[in-house]
Short mmCIF file of C-alpha atoms and ligand atoms in Angstrom, two decimals:
data_model
loop_
_atom_site.label_atom_id
_atom_site.label_comp_id
_atom_site.label_asym_id
_atom_site.label_seq_id
_atom_site.Cartn_x
_atom_site.Cartn_y
_atom_site.Cartn_z
CA MET A 1 -190.83 44.38 94.34
CA HIS A 2 -194.47 42.48 93.18
CA ARG A 3 -194.52 40.31 90.83
CA GLY A 4 -198.23 39.10 89.75
CA ILE A 5 -201.21 41.05 87.76
CA SER A 6 -201.08 44.54 88.00
CA ASN A 7 -203.28 46.08 90.79
CA ASN A 8 -204.03 49.70 91.19
CA SER A 9 -204.99 49.44 94.92
CA ASP A 10 -202.06 47.73 96.26
CA ASN A 11 -200.30 51.11 96.08
CA THR A 12 -196.61 50.31 94.43
CA SER A 13 -195.12 53.70 94.29
CA ILE A 14 -194.06 54.61 90.97
CA SER A 15 -190.75 55.35 92.36
CA GLU A 16 -190.23 51.83 93.17
CA HIS A 17 -190.23 51.31 89.31
CA MET A 18 -187.51 53.86 88.46
CA THR A 19 -184.02 53.31 87.67
CA ASN A 20 -180.69 55.34 88.82
CA ASN A 21 -178.86 54.16 85.96
CA VAL A 22 -177.45 56.84 83.19
CA VAL A 23 -176.74 56.75 79.93
CA VAL A 24 -174.11 58.99 78.26
CA ILE A 25 -174.05 59.18 74.72
CA GLY A 26 -172.81 61.74 72.31
CA ALA A 27 -175.17 64.06 70.39
CA GLN A 28 -173.18 65.33 67.91
CA TRP A 29 -170.47 63.96 65.59
CA GLY A 30 -168.59 62.58 68.20
CA ASP A 31 -165.33 63.55 70.54
CA GLU A 32 -168.10 65.78 72.52
CA GLY A 33 -165.93 64.80 76.12
CA LYS A 34 -167.74 61.36 76.81
CA GLY A 35 -165.02 59.65 77.99
CA LYS A 36 -164.15 62.97 80.48
CA VAL A 37 -167.89 62.70 81.97
CA VAL A 38 -168.10 59.24 82.57
CA ASP A 39 -165.09 59.14 83.99
CA LEU A 40 -166.60 61.98 86.38
CA LEU A 41 -169.77 60.14 86.83
CA THR A 42 -168.28 56.87 87.27
CA GLU A 43 -167.60 58.15 91.23
CA ARG A 44 -171.77 57.28 91.44
CA ALA A 45 -171.61 54.14 89.35
CA ASP A 46 -170.70 50.47 90.50
CA ILE A 47 -170.91 49.07 86.65
CA VAL A 48 -169.74 51.05 83.73
CA VAL A 49 -170.66 49.49 80.19
CA ARG A 50 -169.90 50.10 76.47
CA PHE A 51 -172.62 49.14 74.19
CA GLN A 52 -171.44 49.81 70.70
CA GLY A 53 -168.80 50.68 68.46
CA GLY A 54 -165.18 49.53 68.89
CA HIS A 55 -161.69 51.24 68.58
CA ASN A 56 -162.77 53.59 66.40
CA ALA A 57 -163.57 55.79 69.47
CA GLY A 58 -160.88 58.06 71.37
CA HIS A 59 -162.31 59.02 74.16
CA THR A 60 -159.75 61.36 76.67
CA LEU A 61 -159.49 61.71 80.56
CA VAL A 62 -157.65 64.21 82.17
CA ILE A 63 -156.92 63.73 85.68
CA ASP A 64 -154.56 66.45 87.49
CA GLY A 65 -153.07 67.11 84.59
CA HIS A 66 -152.29 63.51 83.48
CA LYS A 67 -153.78 62.23 80.67
CA THR A 68 -155.47 58.54 79.51
CA VAL A 69 -157.19 57.86 76.14
CA LEU A 70 -159.27 54.79 75.98
CA HIS A 71 -160.48 53.39 73.31
CA LEU A 72 -162.21 50.20 73.98
CA ILE A 73 -162.05 49.93 77.81
CA PRO A 74 -164.83 51.64 79.42
CA SER A 75 -163.75 55.52 80.86
CA GLY A 76 -164.96 54.47 84.56
CA ILE A 77 -161.53 52.16 84.53
CA LEU A 78 -159.20 54.69 86.13
CA HIS A 79 -161.83 54.27 89.88
CA HIS A 80 -160.28 51.25 91.08
CA PHE A 81 -163.35 49.61 92.60
CA VAL A 82 -165.63 49.82 89.29
CA ARG A 83 -166.55 46.92 86.92
CA CYS A 84 -165.62 47.85 83.56
CA LEU A 85 -167.96 45.79 80.47
CA ILE A 86 -168.03 45.28 76.95
CA GLY A 87 -171.82 44.72 75.74
CA ASN A 88 -172.27 42.68 72.70
CA GLY A 89 -172.97 45.47 70.44
CA VAL A 90 -169.23 46.31 70.94
CA VAL A 91 -167.08 45.14 67.56
CA LEU A 92 -164.15 43.91 69.30
CA SER A 93 -160.74 43.88 68.31
CA ALA A 94 -158.72 41.69 70.85
CA GLU A 95 -155.22 43.39 69.48
CA ALA A 96 -156.37 47.23 70.48
CA LEU A 97 -158.36 45.31 73.62
CA LEU A 98 -154.94 43.94 74.55
CA LYS A 99 -152.72 46.43 73.70
CA GLU A 100 -154.87 49.06 76.13
CA ILE A 101 -155.17 46.54 78.74
CA ASP A 102 -151.17 46.31 78.91
CA THR A 103 -150.55 50.36 78.98
CA LEU A 104 -153.00 50.76 81.23
CA GLU A 105 -151.28 47.76 83.79
CA ALA A 106 -148.10 49.47 83.22
CA THR A 107 -149.10 52.23 84.97
CA GLY A 108 -149.92 50.03 87.93
CA LEU A 109 -153.59 49.77 87.53
CA GLU A 110 -155.30 46.45 88.23
CA VAL A 111 -157.54 45.86 84.83
CA THR A 112 -157.84 42.31 83.75
CA SER A 113 -159.95 40.91 86.48
CA ARG A 114 -162.66 44.06 86.50
CA ILE A 115 -163.12 43.93 82.83
CA GLY A 116 -165.96 41.10 81.53
CA ILE A 117 -166.37 40.88 77.70
CA SER A 118 -169.62 39.81 76.23
CA PRO A 119 -168.92 36.49 74.49
CA SER A 120 -171.45 37.76 71.74
CA CYS A 121 -169.30 40.51 70.44
CA PRO A 122 -168.33 40.53 66.90
CA LEU A 123 -164.62 40.09 65.97
CA ILE A 124 -162.50 42.80 64.14
CA LEU A 125 -160.14 40.52 62.15
CA PRO A 126 -157.34 41.85 60.10
CA CYS A 127 -159.67 41.17 56.85
CA HIS A 128 -161.84 43.77 58.16
CA VAL A 129 -158.85 46.37 58.86
CA ALA A 130 -157.67 45.36 55.19
CA LEU A 131 -161.26 45.81 53.35
CA ASP A 132 -161.63 49.32 55.39
CA GLN A 133 -158.62 50.76 54.22
CA ALA A 134 -159.12 49.23 50.85
CA ARG A 135 -162.46 50.41 50.14
CA GLU A 136 -161.55 53.87 51.70
CA ARG A 137 -158.34 54.15 48.90
CA ARG A 138 -160.71 53.12 46.27
CA ARG A 139 -163.61 55.42 46.89
CA GLY A 140 -161.02 58.65 46.75
CA LYS A 141 -162.45 61.53 46.96
CA GLN A 142 -166.18 60.31 47.90
CA ALA A 143 -164.14 58.73 50.68
CA ILE A 144 -166.14 58.59 54.57
CA GLY A 145 -163.12 59.28 56.28
CA THR A 146 -163.24 56.14 58.56
CA THR A 147 -160.68 55.74 61.00
CA GLY A 148 -159.88 52.43 59.33
CA ARG A 149 -159.90 50.30 62.09
CA GLY A 150 -162.11 47.64 60.02
CA ILE A 151 -165.11 48.60 61.73
CA GLY A 152 -167.83 48.90 58.99
CA PRO A 153 -166.77 45.35 57.62
CA ALA A 154 -166.83 43.85 61.00
CA TYR A 155 -170.60 45.23 61.40
CA GLU A 156 -171.46 43.79 57.88
CA ASP A 157 -170.38 40.15 58.52
CA LYS A 158 -171.89 40.46 61.87
CA ALA A 159 -175.25 41.34 59.99
CA SER A 160 -174.64 38.77 57.31
CA ARG A 161 -174.53 35.79 60.07
CA ARG A 162 -170.74 34.68 58.78
CA GLY A 163 -168.57 36.85 61.60
CA LEU A 164 -166.84 35.51 63.94
CA ARG A 165 -167.97 36.47 67.98
CA VAL A 166 -165.79 36.46 71.07
CA ALA A 167 -167.21 32.86 71.81
CA ASP A 168 -165.07 31.57 68.87
CA MET A 169 -161.67 32.68 69.90
CA ILE A 170 -161.81 30.69 72.65
CA ASN A 171 -163.17 27.92 71.03
CA PRO A 172 -159.96 26.40 69.41
CA ASP A 173 -161.86 23.72 67.91
CA SER A 174 -164.71 25.68 65.68
CA LEU A 175 -162.13 28.64 65.36
CA ARG A 176 -160.06 27.48 62.08
CA GLY A 177 -163.37 26.15 60.39
CA LYS A 178 -165.08 28.97 60.88
CA LEU A 179 -161.97 31.05 59.88
CA GLU A 180 -161.70 29.66 56.91
CA GLU A 181 -164.70 30.42 55.75
CA LEU A 182 -165.06 33.65 56.26
CA LEU A 183 -161.26 34.41 54.46
CA ASP A 184 -162.11 32.48 51.73
CA PHE A 185 -164.71 35.10 51.02
CA HIS A 186 -163.11 38.20 52.06
CA ASN A 187 -159.86 37.26 50.59
CA PHE A 188 -161.50 36.70 47.35
CA VAL A 189 -162.63 40.44 47.13
CA LEU A 190 -159.27 41.28 48.76
CA ARG A 191 -157.47 39.93 46.06
CA ASN A 192 -159.63 40.20 42.92
CA TYR A 193 -161.34 43.13 43.55
CA PHE A 194 -159.25 45.71 45.43
CA ASP A 195 -155.93 43.83 43.86
CA GLU A 196 -154.52 43.55 47.49
CA SER A 197 -152.81 41.06 49.52
CA PRO A 198 -154.67 38.03 51.36
CA VAL A 199 -154.79 37.41 54.75
CA ASP A 200 -153.01 34.60 55.71
CA LEU A 201 -155.24 31.63 57.69
CA GLU A 202 -152.57 30.05 59.50
CA ALA A 203 -151.73 33.29 60.75
CA ALA A 204 -154.34 34.13 61.63
CA VAL A 205 -155.47 31.17 63.67
CA ASP A 206 -152.14 31.66 65.55
CA GLU A 207 -152.50 34.77 66.35
CA ILE A 208 -156.77 34.40 67.12
CA THR A 209 -155.66 31.60 69.23
CA ALA A 210 -152.93 33.27 71.24
CA GLN A 211 -155.32 36.01 71.85
CA GLY A 212 -158.06 34.07 73.18
CA GLU A 213 -155.65 32.54 75.79
CA ARG A 214 -156.17 35.94 77.46
CA ILE A 215 -159.39 36.76 76.56
CA ALA A 216 -160.94 33.98 77.95
CA PRO A 217 -161.06 34.89 81.75
CA MET A 218 -162.50 37.84 80.88
CA VAL A 219 -165.71 36.71 79.03
CA VAL A 220 -169.20 36.59 80.73
CA ASP A 221 -172.55 36.90 80.37
CA VAL A 222 -172.53 40.35 80.25
CA ALA A 223 -176.78 40.58 80.11
CA GLU A 224 -176.98 38.29 82.84
CA GLU A 225 -174.49 40.35 85.09
CA LEU A 226 -176.14 43.27 84.67
CA PHE A 227 -179.42 41.51 85.36
CA GLN A 228 -178.24 40.30 88.90
CA ALA A 229 -176.67 43.63 89.07
CA SER A 230 -179.75 45.86 88.72
CA ARG A 231 -181.80 43.56 91.08
CA GLN A 232 -179.02 44.09 94.28
CA GLY A 233 -179.52 48.03 93.23
CA LYS A 234 -176.11 48.52 92.14
CA VAL A 235 -176.02 51.55 89.69
CA ILE A 236 -174.97 51.44 85.96
CA LEU A 237 -173.69 53.99 83.65
CA PHE A 238 -173.82 53.27 80.20
CA GLU A 239 -171.05 54.99 77.83
CA GLY A 240 -172.07 55.54 74.18
CA ALA A 241 -169.02 56.24 71.43
CA GLN A 242 -169.43 58.49 68.50
CA GLY A 243 -172.22 60.72 67.97
CA MET A 244 -175.78 60.93 67.75
CA LEU A 245 -175.14 62.11 64.14
CA LEU A 246 -172.80 59.53 63.26
CA ASP A 247 -175.96 57.07 63.82
CA VAL A 248 -176.30 54.51 60.85
CA ASP A 249 -180.20 55.06 60.68
CA HIS A 250 -180.31 58.61 61.89
CA GLY A 251 -177.20 60.27 61.21
CA THR A 252 -175.85 62.08 58.01
CA TYR A 253 -175.95 58.47 56.04
CA PRO A 254 -173.68 57.37 54.33
CA PHE A 255 -171.33 59.60 56.14
CA VAL A 256 -171.96 57.89 59.40
CA THR A 257 -170.12 55.09 61.37
CA SER A 258 -172.02 51.33 61.51
CA SER A 259 -173.51 50.83 64.71
CA ASN A 260 -176.43 52.84 65.75
CA THR A 261 -174.86 55.48 68.48
CA VAL A 262 -178.54 56.64 69.90
CA ALA A 263 -179.14 56.36 73.73
CA GLY A 264 -181.47 53.35 72.84
CA ALA A 265 -178.51 50.85 71.57
CA ALA A 266 -177.65 50.86 75.16
CA ALA A 267 -180.33 48.26 75.55
CA SER A 268 -180.02 46.23 72.55
CA GLY A 269 -175.65 46.73 73.07
CA SER A 270 -175.68 45.21 76.97
CA GLY A 271 -178.57 43.03 76.72
CA VAL A 272 -180.64 44.99 79.48
CA GLY A 273 -184.57 45.87 78.77
CA PRO A 274 -184.92 49.68 78.28
CA ASP A 275 -186.92 50.07 81.39
CA GLN A 276 -183.36 50.00 82.83
CA LEU A 277 -181.75 52.81 81.05
CA GLY A 278 -183.05 55.71 83.54
CA HIS A 279 -181.59 59.46 82.60
CA VAL A 280 -179.89 59.91 79.40
CA LEU A 281 -177.08 62.79 79.50
CA GLY A 282 -176.75 64.01 75.87
CA ILE A 283 -172.97 65.64 75.57
CA THR A 284 -172.36 68.28 73.17
CA LYS A 285 -169.96 70.60 72.83
CA ALA A 286 -170.44 74.62 73.29
CA TYR A 287 -169.70 74.63 69.25
CA THR A 288 -169.77 71.63 66.70
CA THR A 289 -167.03 69.95 65.42
CA ARG A 290 -166.76 66.71 63.22
CA VAL A 291 -163.90 64.24 61.92
CA GLY A 292 -164.02 62.91 57.99
CA GLY A 293 -166.58 63.60 55.33
CA GLY A 294 -169.90 64.59 55.06
CA PRO A 295 -172.02 67.73 55.61
CA PHE A 296 -171.73 70.21 58.04
CA PRO A 297 -173.76 72.96 57.69
CA THR A 298 -172.00 75.22 60.56
CA GLU A 299 -168.72 74.57 59.37
CA LEU A 300 -166.34 77.69 59.45
CA PHE A 301 -163.36 77.83 56.78
CA ASP A 302 -162.32 81.05 58.60
CA ASP A 303 -160.01 83.07 61.58
CA VAL A 304 -162.62 81.85 63.74
CA GLY A 305 -162.57 77.94 62.72
CA ALA A 306 -159.06 78.11 63.25
CA LEU A 307 -159.14 79.70 66.80
CA LEU A 308 -161.59 77.19 67.88
CA ALA A 309 -159.57 74.29 66.44
CA GLU A 310 -156.31 75.78 68.20
CA ARG A 311 -158.21 76.81 71.39
CA GLY A 312 -160.15 73.36 71.37
CA HIS A 313 -157.07 71.25 70.25
CA GLU A 314 -159.60 69.85 67.83
CA PHE A 315 -157.35 66.64 66.55
CA GLY A 316 -158.85 63.32 66.79
CA ALA A 317 -157.74 61.15 69.91
CA THR A 318 -157.98 57.99 67.83
CA THR A 319 -156.66 59.26 64.14
CA GLY A 320 -155.05 62.39 64.98
CA ARG A 321 -156.76 64.19 61.95
CA PRO A 322 -157.70 67.82 62.38
CA ARG A 323 -161.23 68.07 63.15
CA ARG A 324 -163.45 70.69 61.38
CA CYS A 325 -165.05 73.32 63.38
CA GLY A 326 -168.21 75.20 63.24
CA TRP A 327 -170.83 77.08 65.22
CA PHE A 328 -173.59 75.38 67.30
CA ASP A 329 -175.83 73.73 65.50
CA ALA A 330 -179.27 74.32 67.57
CA VAL A 331 -181.07 72.54 64.12
CA SER A 332 -179.30 69.36 64.19
CA MET A 333 -179.21 69.07 68.26
CA ARG A 334 -183.01 69.31 68.21
CA ARG A 335 -182.89 65.97 66.31
CA SER A 336 -180.53 64.87 68.52
CA ALA A 337 -182.57 65.66 71.66
CA ARG A 338 -185.42 64.14 70.13
CA VAL A 339 -184.15 61.23 68.32
CA ASN A 340 -182.36 60.10 72.24
CA GLY A 341 -184.79 61.16 74.37
CA LEU A 342 -182.56 63.31 76.06
CA THR A 343 -183.15 64.13 79.98
CA SER A 344 -180.79 66.31 80.48
CA LEU A 345 -177.59 68.12 78.77
CA CYS A 346 -173.68 68.46 79.59
CA ILE A 347 -172.17 71.24 77.49
CA THR A 348 -168.72 71.07 77.07
CA LYS A 349 -165.35 73.15 76.28
CA LEU A 350 -167.14 76.32 76.59
CA ASP A 351 -163.87 77.76 77.68
CA VAL A 352 -162.86 77.61 74.21
CA LEU A 353 -165.52 80.20 73.44
CA ASP A 354 -163.61 82.45 76.05
CA ALA A 355 -161.83 83.95 72.97
CA LEU A 356 -164.70 85.37 71.07
CA ASP A 357 -166.21 88.93 70.46
CA GLU A 358 -169.53 87.43 69.47
CA ILE A 359 -171.25 83.83 69.16
CA LYS A 360 -173.53 82.46 66.84
CA ILE A 361 -175.92 79.56 67.16
CA CYS A 362 -177.40 78.47 63.77
CA THR A 363 -181.17 78.34 64.67
CA ALA A 364 -182.88 76.97 61.70
CA TYR A 365 -181.45 75.76 58.54
CA GLN A 366 -183.23 76.85 54.81
CA CYS A 367 -183.17 74.67 52.06
CA ASP A 368 -184.57 74.73 48.26
CA GLY A 369 -186.90 77.66 49.70
CA ASP A 370 -188.08 76.21 52.71
CA THR A 371 -187.16 76.82 56.26
CA TYR A 372 -186.11 73.83 58.87
CA ASP A 373 -186.21 73.75 62.68
CA VAL A 374 -185.11 70.47 62.62
CA SER A 375 -182.28 68.59 60.64
CA PRO A 376 -183.38 66.31 57.59
CA ALA A 377 -182.27 63.14 57.85
CA GLY A 378 -179.57 61.84 55.68
CA ALA A 379 -176.40 63.57 54.14
CA GLU A 380 -178.04 64.86 50.47
CA GLN A 381 -180.56 67.44 51.79
CA MET A 382 -178.27 68.42 54.93
CA ALA A 383 -175.15 69.39 52.09
CA ARG A 384 -177.70 71.87 50.69
CA CYS A 385 -178.60 73.39 53.53
CA GLN A 386 -177.68 77.22 54.59
CA PRO A 387 -177.43 77.90 58.41
CA VAL A 388 -179.81 80.66 59.46
CA TYR A 389 -178.06 82.07 62.65
CA GLU A 390 -179.15 84.56 65.84
CA THR A 391 -175.60 86.55 67.47
CA LEU A 392 -175.34 86.53 71.22
CA PRO A 393 -172.77 88.53 72.88
CA GLY A 394 -169.56 86.80 73.91
CA TRP A 395 -167.43 87.63 77.11
CA LYS A 396 -163.66 88.15 76.15
CA GLY A 397 -161.79 89.22 78.58
CA SER A 398 -163.40 86.99 81.22
CA GLU A 399 -162.88 83.39 82.11
CA THR A 400 -165.46 80.10 81.96
CA ARG A 401 -162.82 78.34 84.03
CA VAL A 402 -164.30 79.10 87.51
CA ALA A 403 -165.40 76.76 90.09
CA ARG A 404 -169.15 77.57 90.97
CA PHE A 405 -172.02 78.51 87.87
CA ASP A 406 -173.09 81.56 89.42
CA ASP A 407 -169.38 82.49 89.17
CA LEU A 408 -169.34 82.26 85.06
CA PRO A 409 -169.73 85.25 83.27
CA GLU A 410 -173.15 86.67 82.61
CA ASN A 411 -172.89 86.19 78.87
CA ALA A 412 -171.84 82.95 79.15
CA ARG A 413 -174.56 81.95 81.50
CA ARG A 414 -177.24 83.85 78.77
CA TYR A 415 -175.73 81.33 76.59
CA LEU A 416 -176.08 78.43 77.82
CA GLN A 417 -179.54 79.42 78.90
CA ARG A 418 -180.55 80.20 74.86
CA LEU A 419 -178.84 76.98 73.99
CA SER A 420 -181.45 74.57 76.85
CA GLU A 421 -184.19 77.06 75.46
CA LEU A 422 -183.73 76.04 71.96
CA LEU A 423 -183.15 72.56 72.36
CA ASP A 424 -185.63 72.32 75.30
CA VAL A 425 -183.63 70.46 77.63
CA GLU A 426 -182.36 71.39 80.52
CA VAL A 427 -178.70 71.64 81.20
CA SER A 428 -177.29 69.58 84.35
CA ILE A 429 -173.15 69.88 83.60
CA VAL A 430 -171.13 72.24 82.59
CA SER A 431 -167.40 71.36 81.09
CA VAL A 432 -164.81 74.28 81.17
CA GLY A 433 -161.80 72.70 80.45
CA ALA A 434 -160.53 69.17 79.98
CA ASP A 435 -159.48 68.08 83.61
CA ARG A 436 -162.09 66.05 85.11
CA SER A 437 -162.21 68.84 88.45
CA ASP A 438 -163.16 71.63 85.80
CA THR A 439 -166.66 70.83 85.67
CA LEU A 440 -169.67 72.33 87.02
CA VAL A 441 -172.41 69.98 88.23
CA LEU A 442 -175.81 71.86 88.66
CA ARG A 443 -177.71 68.93 88.96
CA ASP A 444 -176.67 65.18 89.88
CA PRO A 445 -177.92 62.71 86.90
CA PHE A 446 -178.61 59.53 89.28
CA GLN A 447 -180.68 62.09 91.32
CA TRP A 448 -182.77 63.18 89.30
CA SER A 449 -186.26 62.55 90.11
P1 GDP B 501 -165.02 61.64 73.59
O1 GDP B 501 -164.66 61.28 72.21
O2 GDP B 501 -166.00 62.37 73.64
O3 GDP B 501 -164.54 60.91 74.73
O4 GDP B 501 -164.03 63.13 73.21
P2 GDP B 501 -162.01 63.05 73.07
O5 GDP B 501 -161.77 62.72 74.15
O6 GDP B 501 -162.24 62.64 71.98
O7 GDP B 501 -162.41 65.19 72.60
C1 GDP B 501 -162.61 65.82 73.66
C2 GDP B 501 -161.46 66.44 73.84
O8 GDP B 501 -162.13 68.02 74.59
C3 GDP B 501 -160.60 65.66 74.69
O9 GDP B 501 -159.19 66.52 74.45
C4 GDP B 501 -160.46 66.04 76.04
O10 GDP B 501 -159.70 66.45 76.88
C5 GDP B 501 -161.21 67.76 75.66
N1 GDP B 501 -161.97 68.49 76.71
C6 GDP B 501 -163.48 67.86 77.06
N2 GDP B 501 -163.71 68.52 78.22
C7 GDP B 501 -163.11 69.84 77.73
C8 GDP B 501 -163.54 71.38 78.01
O11 GDP B 501 -164.59 71.18 78.44
N3 GDP B 501 -162.68 72.25 78.13
C9 GDP B 501 -161.54 72.11 76.59
N4 GDP B 501 -160.77 72.75 77.15
N5 GDP B 501 -161.35 70.57 76.68
C10 GDP B 501 -162.04 69.45 77.30
P1 IMO B 502 -165.52 59.31 69.89
O1 IMO B 502 -166.03 58.05 70.48
C1 IMO B 502 -165.33 61.05 65.85
C2 IMO B 502 -166.47 59.05 62.36
C3 IMO B 502 -165.02 58.73 61.23
C4 IMO B 502 -166.00 58.60 60.01
C5 IMO B 502 -166.91 57.80 60.27
C6 IMO B 502 -167.01 56.45 60.03
O2 IMO B 502 -164.22 59.52 69.90
O3 IMO B 502 -166.37 60.29 69.49
P2 IMO B 502 -165.76 54.16 61.28
O4 IMO B 502 -164.41 54.09 61.47
O5 IMO B 502 -166.67 54.46 62.43
O6 IMO B 502 -166.19 53.45 60.39
O7 IMO B 502 -165.83 56.06 60.78
O8 IMO B 502 -167.16 58.06 61.57
N1 IMO B 502 -165.86 58.41 63.46
C7 IMO B 502 -165.72 59.31 64.64
N2 IMO B 502 -166.10 60.63 64.74
N3 IMO B 502 -165.69 60.61 67.09
C8 IMO B 502 -165.50 59.39 67.11
O9 IMO B 502 -165.45 58.58 68.34
C9 IMO B 502 -165.65 58.37 65.84
N4 IMO B 502 -165.68 57.32 65.19
C10 IMO B 502 -165.76 56.91 64.57
O10 IMO B 502 -164.24 59.87 61.60
O11 IMO B 502 -166.31 59.79 59.62
MG1 MG B 503 -162.87 60.87 70.66
#
């Protein structure tokens, strides 16, 4: 590639500057099936990188009927030769990571040598977990419904510049001093505001030091590794966690997680330039679910909601909590498509709708006498929005678990077509079952141009 001053006459073709990388993000409130899709697409990638969130994520992979749930390790790990990186945007619980590694390695899979962790990842420590849970208890009915994993307090410490990072856990000389300062601060709040037990400094130093010894060999300069890999023409798959509507800025604040979940965060959370992001693949269910509190205009409290929950096995992969279920919401999805810059859509769990006579899609909201075709930012106005539906015929009696798109029931194809039209985004992948093999790839996101 040329370096120097741009010159139109040098005939540098546009495609020389394009990348085949793919960013996978959740386009709704999480649990859209990102793990399944990342696992599937990893076949085409050299590196898979997580760039935000932490072990609040629960990504389920089903291969030949065998289920694996991942929380922190990128969902490419089951492909033996793929490198799996954890970027600086991820808040890291060393305890959760090591447990996950041990569980995978117990099955005979080589994991440690294939994982790279950024030294800049903020650490989730026991005081963060204690604070997260104490706050939720204190909020009572106003609780956000967090996963209780310490995610919010860890990101707060990052922003306040008092937090510890992976680099600190492998530097015993400075660890104790930094930890003492941090615990001084948090133990005061735990003891005096929440009336909870403080976290013991000595126990924490010992625990983190021991974890650091195991983590140290995995610590790498993730940004530089990605830069060099790109230079060598390697293909990178970015794996989002949570979903766009849980984004701390763009989601249904305050009922959100504490990171940016949008596609743009793949750059800042891994250390690549935005020009390296390539195709943005938004994952959405063929209906909608949400775990935890917050507005959900298309939520169903009737038999249909119960049927979606039952057929979709809608229980959280991290906390086991029942997920709230409702119709597909094209209004919030429009915002999602725009904020993420979606190149294409992957629609999952189409098979869950097989049992329905008719299917509704929310095409607009009505709120305070106005009609909206894009959801409002934030939770308060959204909580007052009423969905406007259009109804499509279902395909009850026919199955979507087929091997070719053309074999889908006609009404299922019409439904997908309608979702694509409403969002003005092409559908590239359709998932019709939990297994890796239950997937219809209509167009390859790695070969888009
Ligand atoms: P993630 O957090 O986005 O990775 O999604 P989760 O793993 O938390 O939740 C998705 C759930 O749906 C998991 O239990 C998957 O095994 C399952 N799943 C994914 N795609 C499909 C599909 O097309 N059909 C059905 N029936 N289940 C699916
Ligand atoms: P994956 O990656 C669904 C939700 C929680 C809560 C809110 C804040 O599996 O899609 P947090 O613990 O992050 O402070 O909780 O965000 N939440 C998720 N919901 N899927 C997830 O991850 C989630 N991670 C967090 O339920 O409402
Ligand atoms: Mg999940």
